[in-house]
Amino acid sequence: MKTKRLYREDVYLRSCTAQITGVKSNSDGRPLITLNQTIFFPTGGGQSCDLGTIAGLAVADVFEADGEICHVLAEDAKKQCKLSIGDEIEIAINWERRFDNMQRHCGEHILSGKFYELFGGINRGFHMGEEYMTIDISLEKDPAYDKVTWEMAKEAELRANEAIWANLPVITRHFDNHDEAARLPLRKALALDEDITIVCVGAIENPADCVACCGTHPSTAGQIGLIKIYKVETNKGMYRIYFEAGQRAFRQYQQRYDVLSSLENRLSAGFDDLLDKFAAQNQKNRSVRDELYQLKKWVISRETSEIKATITPAFVKKYDKLSINDLLEVGRGLNGCIPTILFLVHEPTNTVLLFSDKHDCGKLVKENADIYGGKGGGNKNSARAIFSKADYTDTFIDLIEKHLR
């Protein structure tokens, strides 16, 4: 028996009574409930399902199968569930989640409609993620446009928000056959022959959008509140638009404004001169980095020269200021000058760097480091061994020295 879909009749209905028509378990043993009627929207059309409760038990998933809406209860409902076929029970949806989905889905409709109206851009993909939504726009209808620029995206964003500010009506119409539905000014060709739902934003004569969709939407565009585009990038020959709508767009705007204000305070800047202050700070940082780079080159060169002048068959030196990469440069600068083996120890990380012109450093580490709980590796000319304690580095070096005598 097909489930009566009350969300089609009244998207604002938050609770009602229903009769249980089926009780079974899904693949992981959780109760799966079917009802004679439901207010729960199942996952579909790029939109996630409603959540809520059935007889006070949490609903974790809702999907459609063979015309029925299947409600999967949460894991902890396995032992609590005492429901039987024929029971009259109370069902309720999580309204905040429903309205969030309504705002986002309808926002996607309007933005897609504006890309189509302004630039002939066809929406070939839609995703509602947790952090943002995306639409994939294909520019195949109007030869005047060969790419989606940021200016084009801002124009579509403005026109979409103008539809919201105009508080255009959002009308959902249901049709039994293809021909009736196809008479509407659709931006995408119909792929269905029956049980068709068309969502139209604004008047049919000049809609902000008109397309087949099974999702949930508010009754007016003004309830969306806001649409904001964040990024445009190429994707498989199309243009992926990252954006948000509704409460999520507003919250993200607040978060981004907080970050902007924090940067203004840190740089002692106002909004008008923030970019100039940021550029000046970057230039200052770049100069400091250049000075540091030249200074490190000088230190490494001096260190290499000093070791060359004093190197012994098994030379050991410890460092607490230079980085491991710096020590690797020192070691590489001594290639061909090492009588037996060179040990450079990075004390902050208990790392021993081995260099040799005559012995296989990687083999020495592989065969001896784990004796003291060390790990590492390398090649014939250089290798490293890392230990948990500083004492182990000295013991390891002593072991290698004795081994090579």
Short mmCIF file of C-alpha atoms in Angstrom, two decimals:
data_model
loop_
_atom_site.label_atom_id
_atom_site.label_comp_id
_atom_site.label_asym_id
_atom_site.label_seq_id
_atom_site.Cartn_x
_atom_site.Cartn_y
_atom_site.Cartn_z
CA MET A 1 0.00 0.00 0.00
CA LYS A 2 1.42 3.40 -0.97
CA THR A 3 2.05 5.88 1.83
CA LYS A 4 0.02 9.09 1.74
CA ARG A 5 2.52 11.95 1.67
CA LEU A 6 1.14 14.71 3.86
CA TYR A 7 4.21 16.91 3.31
CA ARG A 8 2.97 17.40 -0.26
CA GLU A 9 -0.30 18.82 1.02
CA ASP A 10 1.10 20.96 3.85
CA VAL A 11 4.87 21.41 4.13
CA TYR A 12 4.38 23.23 7.45
CA LEU A 13 2.65 20.31 9.19
CA ARG A 14 4.96 19.37 12.07
CA SER A 15 3.06 16.51 13.74
CA CYS A 16 0.05 14.27 13.22
CA THR A 17 -1.34 10.82 13.97
CA ALA A 18 -0.74 7.86 11.69
CA GLN A 19 -1.46 4.15 11.60
CA ILE A 20 1.35 1.60 11.41
CA THR A 21 1.11 -0.60 8.30
CA GLY A 22 4.38 -2.49 8.68
CA VAL A 23 7.01 -3.32 11.30
CA LYS A 24 10.21 -5.15 10.37
CA SER A 25 13.96 -4.85 10.78
CA ASN A 26 16.52 -3.50 8.37
CA SER A 27 19.89 -5.14 7.61
CA ASP A 28 21.48 -4.06 10.91
CA GLY A 29 18.50 -5.01 13.04
CA ARG A 30 16.99 -1.56 13.56
CA PRO A 31 13.19 -1.25 13.41
CA LEU A 32 11.81 -0.21 10.00
CA ILE A 33 8.31 1.28 10.17
CA THR A 34 5.81 2.00 7.40
CA LEU A 35 2.70 4.13 7.93
CA ASN A 36 -0.56 4.80 6.16
CA GLN A 37 0.44 8.49 6.00
CA THR A 38 3.54 10.48 6.87
CA ILE A 39 4.90 13.98 7.21
CA PHE A 40 8.49 12.70 6.85
CA PHE A 41 10.20 13.62 3.57
CA PRO A 42 12.43 10.75 2.35
CA THR A 43 15.94 11.32 1.01
CA GLY A 44 15.70 12.29 -2.66
CA GLY A 45 16.29 14.97 -5.27
CA GLY A 46 19.56 16.02 -3.63
CA GLN A 47 17.81 16.71 -0.30
CA SER A 48 18.37 14.81 2.93
CA CYS A 49 15.44 13.24 4.73
CA ASP A 50 13.46 14.61 7.64
CA LEU A 51 14.26 13.38 11.14
CA GLY A 52 12.01 13.37 14.19
CA THR A 53 10.08 10.82 16.25
CA ILE A 54 7.54 8.04 15.81
CA ALA A 55 5.66 7.25 19.01
CA GLY A 56 8.42 9.09 20.86
CA LEU A 57 11.19 6.99 19.30
CA ALA A 58 13.92 8.74 17.30
CA VAL A 59 13.89 8.35 13.51
CA ALA A 60 17.41 7.99 12.04
CA ASP A 61 16.65 7.61 8.33
CA VAL A 62 13.74 7.85 5.89
CA PHE A 63 13.70 6.48 2.35
CA GLU A 64 11.25 5.45 -0.34
CA ALA A 65 10.81 1.88 -1.61
CA ASP A 66 8.04 0.67 -3.95
CA GLY A 67 5.80 3.65 -3.25
CA GLU A 68 6.08 3.31 0.52
CA ILE A 69 7.97 5.66 2.85
CA CYS A 70 10.19 3.62 5.16
CA HIS A 71 11.15 5.09 8.54
CA VAL A 72 14.25 3.58 10.16
CA LEU A 73 14.42 4.07 13.91
CA ALA A 74 17.61 4.91 15.78
CA GLU A 75 19.92 2.22 17.18
CA ASP A 76 18.74 2.69 20.77
CA ALA A 77 15.13 2.01 19.69
CA LYS A 78 15.81 -1.72 19.13
CA LYS A 79 14.87 -2.69 22.68
CA GLN A 80 12.36 0.12 23.27
CA CYS A 81 10.27 -0.51 20.17
CA LYS A 82 6.94 -2.22 21.06
CA LEU A 83 5.06 -1.07 17.97
CA SER A 84 2.64 -3.33 16.07
CA ILE A 85 0.69 -3.16 12.82
CA GLY A 86 -2.54 -1.23 13.31
CA ASP A 87 -1.28 0.96 16.15
CA GLU A 88 -2.37 4.60 16.01
CA ILE A 89 0.65 6.66 16.97
CA GLU A 90 1.90 10.26 17.02
CA ILE A 91 4.63 11.28 14.59
CA ALA A 92 6.61 14.53 14.63
CA ILE A 93 9.40 15.99 12.51
CA ASN A 94 12.40 18.04 13.59
CA TRP A 95 11.12 21.38 12.33
CA GLU A 96 14.48 23.18 12.42
CA ARG A 97 15.96 20.56 10.09
CA ARG A 98 12.90 20.69 7.79
CA PHE A 99 12.94 24.49 7.52
CA ASP A 100 16.72 24.46 6.96
CA ASN A 101 16.21 22.05 4.06
CA MET A 102 13.34 24.15 2.71
CA GLN A 103 15.42 27.33 2.71
CA ARG A 104 18.46 25.68 1.13
CA HIS A 105 16.59 23.71 -1.52
CA CYS A 106 14.47 26.65 -2.62
CA GLY A 107 17.56 28.87 -2.64
CA GLU A 108 19.20 26.41 -5.01
CA HIS A 109 16.15 26.61 -7.29
CA ILE A 110 16.26 30.38 -7.53
CA LEU A 111 20.03 30.58 -8.05
CA SER A 112 19.92 27.87 -10.75
CA GLY A 113 17.01 29.70 -12.38
CA LYS A 114 18.98 32.94 -12.52
CA PHE A 115 22.05 31.28 -14.06
CA TYR A 116 19.71 29.86 -16.71
CA GLU A 117 17.86 33.15 -17.29
CA LEU A 118 20.96 35.37 -17.44
CA PHE A 119 23.56 33.15 -19.10
CA GLY A 120 21.78 30.04 -20.40
CA GLY A 121 23.56 28.03 -17.71
CA ILE A 122 22.02 24.59 -17.13
CA ASN A 123 22.25 22.96 -13.71
CA ARG A 124 23.70 19.49 -14.32
CA GLY A 125 24.40 18.60 -10.71
CA PHE A 126 23.29 19.59 -7.22
CA HIS A 127 24.64 18.65 -3.78
CA MET A 128 23.50 19.73 -0.32
CA GLY A 129 26.50 19.21 1.97
CA GLU A 130 26.93 20.04 5.63
CA GLU A 131 29.36 22.93 5.01
CA TYR A 132 27.95 24.30 1.74
CA MET A 133 25.82 23.52 -1.32
CA THR A 134 27.08 23.20 -4.87
CA ILE A 135 25.54 23.37 -8.33
CA ASP A 136 27.37 22.39 -11.53
CA ILE A 137 26.53 24.85 -14.30
CA SER A 138 27.01 23.87 -17.95
CA LEU A 139 27.20 26.74 -20.45
CA GLU A 140 25.78 24.97 -23.47
CA LYS A 141 22.72 27.02 -24.38
CA ASP A 142 24.09 30.51 -25.13
CA PRO A 143 27.28 30.72 -27.28
CA ALA A 144 27.91 34.23 -25.95
CA TYR A 145 29.22 32.74 -22.70
CA ASP A 146 32.13 30.31 -22.57
CA LYS A 147 32.95 30.48 -18.85
CA VAL A 148 31.39 31.54 -15.54
CA THR A 149 33.36 34.49 -14.22
CA TRP A 150 33.18 35.82 -10.67
CA GLU A 151 31.34 38.89 -12.01
CA MET A 152 28.73 36.63 -13.62
CA ALA A 153 28.34 34.73 -10.36
CA LYS A 154 27.80 37.97 -8.44
CA GLU A 155 25.19 39.07 -10.99
CA ALA A 156 23.29 35.77 -10.59
CA GLU A 157 23.58 36.09 -6.81
CA LEU A 158 22.13 39.62 -6.86
CA ARG A 159 19.21 38.64 -9.11
CA ALA A 160 18.47 35.62 -6.92
CA ASN A 161 18.38 37.79 -3.80
CA GLU A 162 16.12 40.27 -5.59
CA ALA A 163 13.63 37.41 -6.05
CA ILE A 164 13.86 36.80 -2.30
CA TRP A 165 13.37 40.50 -1.48
CA ALA A 166 10.31 40.52 -3.76
CA ASN A 167 8.93 37.66 -1.64
CA LEU A 168 7.77 35.82 -4.75
CA PRO A 169 5.22 33.02 -4.21
CA VAL A 170 6.55 29.46 -4.37
CA ILE A 171 3.88 27.23 -5.88
CA THR A 172 4.13 23.44 -5.94
CA ARG A 173 1.92 21.71 -8.53
CA HIS A 174 1.36 17.96 -8.97
CA PHE A 175 0.57 16.38 -12.35
CA ASP A 176 -0.47 12.87 -13.34
CA ASN A 177 0.99 12.97 -16.85
CA HIS A 178 3.90 14.43 -18.80
CA ASP A 179 1.95 16.59 -21.27
CA GLU A 180 0.21 18.67 -18.62
CA ALA A 181 3.43 19.40 -16.75
CA ALA A 182 5.39 20.15 -19.94
CA ARG A 183 3.14 23.13 -20.68
CA LEU A 184 4.86 25.08 -17.89
CA PRO A 185 7.98 27.21 -18.70
CA LEU A 186 10.47 24.62 -17.40
CA ARG A 187 14.23 25.32 -17.42
CA LYS A 188 14.95 21.56 -17.75
CA ALA A 189 13.20 18.96 -19.88
CA LEU A 190 11.00 16.53 -18.00
CA ALA A 191 12.39 13.05 -17.39
CA LEU A 192 9.19 11.69 -15.80
CA ASP A 193 5.93 10.52 -17.36
CA GLU A 194 3.70 10.40 -14.26
CA ASP A 195 3.45 11.53 -10.63
CA ILE A 196 5.25 14.78 -11.51
CA THR A 197 5.81 17.67 -9.10
CA ILE A 198 6.69 21.09 -10.50
CA VAL A 199 7.98 23.90 -8.29
CA CYS A 200 7.53 27.42 -9.66
CA VAL A 201 8.95 30.55 -8.00
CA GLY A 202 6.99 33.62 -9.09
CA ALA A 203 4.39 34.00 -11.81
CA ILE A 204 4.25 31.39 -14.56
CA GLU A 205 4.51 34.17 -17.16
CA ASN A 206 7.99 35.18 -15.88
CA PRO A 207 9.18 32.82 -13.14
CA ALA A 208 12.43 33.15 -11.19
CA ASP A 209 12.54 29.37 -11.60
CA CYS A 210 10.29 26.57 -12.79
CA VAL A 211 11.45 22.97 -12.63
CA ALA A 212 10.45 19.45 -11.62
CA CYS A 213 11.38 18.72 -8.00
CA CYS A 214 10.20 16.38 -5.26
CA GLY A 215 11.74 18.34 -2.35
CA THR A 216 10.21 20.60 0.29
CA HIS A 217 10.05 24.39 -0.16
CA PRO A 218 8.66 27.40 1.71
CA SER A 219 5.49 29.05 0.42
CA THR A 220 7.26 32.33 -0.34
CA ALA A 221 10.81 33.19 -1.44
CA GLY A 222 11.19 35.75 1.34
CA GLN A 223 11.42 32.93 3.88
CA ILE A 224 14.78 31.93 2.36
CA GLY A 225 16.27 35.14 3.70
CA LEU A 226 19.62 35.16 1.91
CA ILE A 227 21.70 33.50 -0.81
CA LYS A 228 25.49 33.86 -0.78
CA ILE A 229 28.01 32.48 -3.31
CA TYR A 230 31.47 31.66 -1.92
CA LYS A 231 33.48 30.26 -4.81
CA VAL A 232 33.44 29.32 -8.52
CA GLU A 233 35.73 26.63 -9.94
CA THR A 234 35.94 24.49 -13.08
CA ASN A 235 34.77 20.89 -12.77
CA LYS A 236 34.64 18.33 -15.59
CA GLY A 237 34.01 20.92 -18.28
CA MET A 238 31.41 22.73 -16.15
CA TYR A 239 31.50 25.37 -13.43
CA ARG A 240 30.92 24.38 -9.81
CA ILE A 241 29.28 27.10 -7.74
CA TYR A 242 29.74 26.90 -3.95
CA PHE A 243 27.05 28.74 -2.01
CA GLU A 244 24.65 28.74 0.94
CA ALA A 245 21.11 29.88 1.59
CA GLY A 246 18.88 30.70 4.52
CA GLN A 247 20.00 30.51 8.13
CA ARG A 248 23.24 28.81 7.14
CA ALA A 249 24.20 31.66 4.83
CA PHE A 250 23.45 34.14 7.61
CA ARG A 251 25.50 32.20 10.19
CA GLN A 252 28.43 31.88 7.81
CA TYR A 253 28.22 35.60 7.08
CA GLN A 254 28.42 36.27 10.83
CA GLN A 255 31.43 33.96 11.23
CA ARG A 256 33.27 35.51 8.29
CA TYR A 257 32.52 39.01 9.52
CA ASP A 258 33.92 38.09 12.93
CA VAL A 259 37.13 36.89 11.26
CA LEU A 260 37.31 40.09 9.21
CA SER A 261 36.84 42.23 12.32
CA SER A 262 39.54 40.27 14.13
CA LEU A 263 41.98 40.89 11.25
CA GLU A 264 41.12 44.60 11.27
CA ASN A 265 41.90 44.78 14.99
CA ARG A 266 45.17 42.86 14.69
CA LEU A 267 46.40 45.02 11.83
CA SER A 268 45.04 48.27 13.34
CA ALA A 269 43.08 48.74 10.13
CA GLY A 270 39.60 49.70 9.04
CA PHE A 271 37.65 47.96 6.32
CA ASP A 272 38.76 50.48 3.68
CA ASP A 273 42.50 50.01 4.25
CA LEU A 274 42.55 46.40 5.44
CA LEU A 275 43.93 44.98 2.18
CA ASP A 276 46.65 47.65 2.06
CA LYS A 277 47.66 46.93 5.68
CA PHE A 278 47.62 43.20 4.96
CA ALA A 279 49.83 43.67 1.88
CA ALA A 280 52.26 45.81 3.89
CA GLN A 281 52.41 43.16 6.63
CA ASN A 282 53.06 40.46 4.04
CA GLN A 283 55.89 42.49 2.54
CA LYS A 284 57.43 42.95 5.98
CA ASN A 285 57.14 39.22 6.68
CA ARG A 286 58.69 38.43 3.29
CA SER A 287 61.67 40.66 4.08
CA VAL A 288 62.16 38.97 7.44
CA ARG A 289 61.97 35.54 5.81
CA ASP A 290 64.55 36.57 3.21
CA GLU A 291 66.89 37.80 5.96
CA LEU A 292 66.42 34.57 7.89
CA TYR A 293 67.09 32.49 4.78
CA GLN A 294 70.35 34.32 4.08
CA LEU A 295 71.39 34.06 7.72
CA LYS A 296 70.71 30.31 7.79
CA LYS A 297 72.69 29.84 4.59
CA TRP A 298 75.62 31.63 6.21
CA VAL A 299 75.35 29.56 9.42
CA ILE A 300 75.16 26.29 7.47
CA SER A 301 78.14 27.27 5.31
CA ARG A 302 80.19 28.22 8.37
CA GLU A 303 79.20 25.03 10.18
CA THR A 304 80.18 22.91 7.17
CA SER A 305 83.56 24.63 6.93
CA GLU A 306 84.27 24.19 10.66
CA ILE A 307 83.46 20.48 10.55
CA LYS A 308 85.66 20.00 7.49
CA ALA A 309 88.58 21.53 9.39
CA THR A 310 88.11 19.38 12.52
CA ILE A 311 86.44 16.18 11.32
CA THR A 312 87.62 12.87 12.83
CA PRO A 313 86.88 9.25 11.72
CA ALA A 314 83.70 9.09 13.87
CA PHE A 315 82.63 12.72 14.27
CA VAL A 316 79.69 13.64 16.54
CA LYS A 317 78.06 17.04 17.00
CA LYS A 318 74.80 18.00 18.69
CA TYR A 319 72.48 20.90 17.83
CA ASP A 320 69.47 22.48 19.52
CA LYS A 321 68.88 25.52 17.29
CA LEU A 322 69.24 24.32 13.69
CA SER A 323 66.40 22.29 12.15
CA ILE A 324 66.71 18.74 10.82
CA ASN A 325 66.60 20.11 7.27
CA ASP A 326 69.45 22.47 8.13
CA LEU A 327 71.50 19.53 9.45
CA LEU A 328 70.78 17.57 6.29
CA GLU A 329 72.25 20.45 4.29
CA VAL A 330 75.34 20.46 6.51
CA GLY A 331 75.75 16.73 5.96
CA ARG A 332 75.28 16.96 2.20
CA GLY A 333 77.93 19.69 2.10
CA LEU A 334 80.44 17.22 3.56
CA ASN A 335 80.06 14.54 0.90
CA GLY A 336 83.51 13.22 -0.02
CA CYS A 337 85.11 14.63 3.15
CA ILE A 338 83.97 12.05 5.75
CA PRO A 339 86.80 9.69 6.85
CA THR A 340 84.48 7.05 8.35
CA ILE A 341 81.10 8.31 9.60
CA LEU A 342 79.50 11.58 10.69
CA PHE A 343 76.76 11.88 13.34
CA LEU A 344 74.71 15.08 13.60
CA VAL A 345 72.21 14.98 16.47
CA HIS A 346 69.03 17.06 16.52
CA GLU A 347 68.47 17.24 20.28
CA PRO A 348 64.85 18.57 20.36
CA THR A 349 63.62 15.40 18.58
CA ASN A 350 66.29 12.87 19.66
CA THR A 351 67.15 12.33 16.00
CA VAL A 352 70.54 11.04 14.86
CA LEU A 353 71.52 11.84 11.26
CA LEU A 354 74.21 9.55 9.81
CA PHE A 355 76.43 10.43 6.84
CA SER A 356 79.21 8.34 5.32
CA ASP A 357 81.27 8.01 2.14
CA LYS A 358 82.29 4.42 2.95
CA HIS A 359 79.49 2.68 4.87
CA ASP A 360 75.80 1.99 4.17
CA CYS A 361 74.00 4.38 6.54
CA GLY A 362 70.52 3.01 5.80
CA LYS A 363 71.67 -0.53 6.61
CA LEU A 364 73.29 0.60 9.88
CA VAL A 365 70.02 2.21 11.00
CA LYS A 366 67.90 -0.74 9.91
CA GLU A 367 70.06 -3.29 11.74
CA ASN A 368 70.74 -1.36 14.95
CA ALA A 369 68.19 1.40 15.73
CA ASP A 370 65.43 -0.91 16.97
CA ILE A 371 67.77 -2.34 19.64
CA TYR A 372 67.06 0.88 21.55
CA GLY A 373 63.48 1.31 20.42
CA GLY A 374 64.45 3.58 17.57
CA LYS A 375 62.94 3.84 14.13
CA GLY A 376 64.06 5.38 10.88
CA GLY A 377 65.72 4.62 7.57
CA GLY A 378 67.60 6.13 4.68
CA ASN A 379 69.96 5.31 1.85
CA LYS A 380 73.63 4.38 1.55
CA ASN A 381 75.01 7.91 1.99
CA SER A 382 72.62 9.25 4.64
CA ALA A 383 70.00 8.02 7.10
CA ARG A 384 68.22 8.99 10.28
CA ALA A 385 67.24 7.23 13.50
CA ILE A 386 64.68 8.67 15.93
CA PHE A 387 64.58 7.66 19.61
CA SER A 388 62.18 8.24 22.50
CA LYS A 389 64.93 9.32 24.93
CA ALA A 390 68.06 11.44 24.58
CA ASP A 391 70.16 8.78 26.35
CA TYR A 392 69.39 6.33 23.57
CA THR A 393 71.00 8.58 20.94
CA ASP A 394 74.35 8.41 22.78
CA THR A 395 74.08 4.65 23.23
CA PHE A 396 73.20 4.15 19.57
CA ILE A 397 76.15 6.28 18.40
CA ASP A 398 78.50 4.37 20.70
CA LEU A 399 77.18 1.07 19.31
CA ILE A 400 77.78 2.16 15.68
CA GLU A 401 81.29 3.45 16.50
CA LYS A 402 82.26 0.13 18.05
CA HIS A 403 80.71 -1.77 15.15
CA LEU A 404 82.82 0.15 12.60
CA ARG A 405 86.15 -0.12 14.38
#
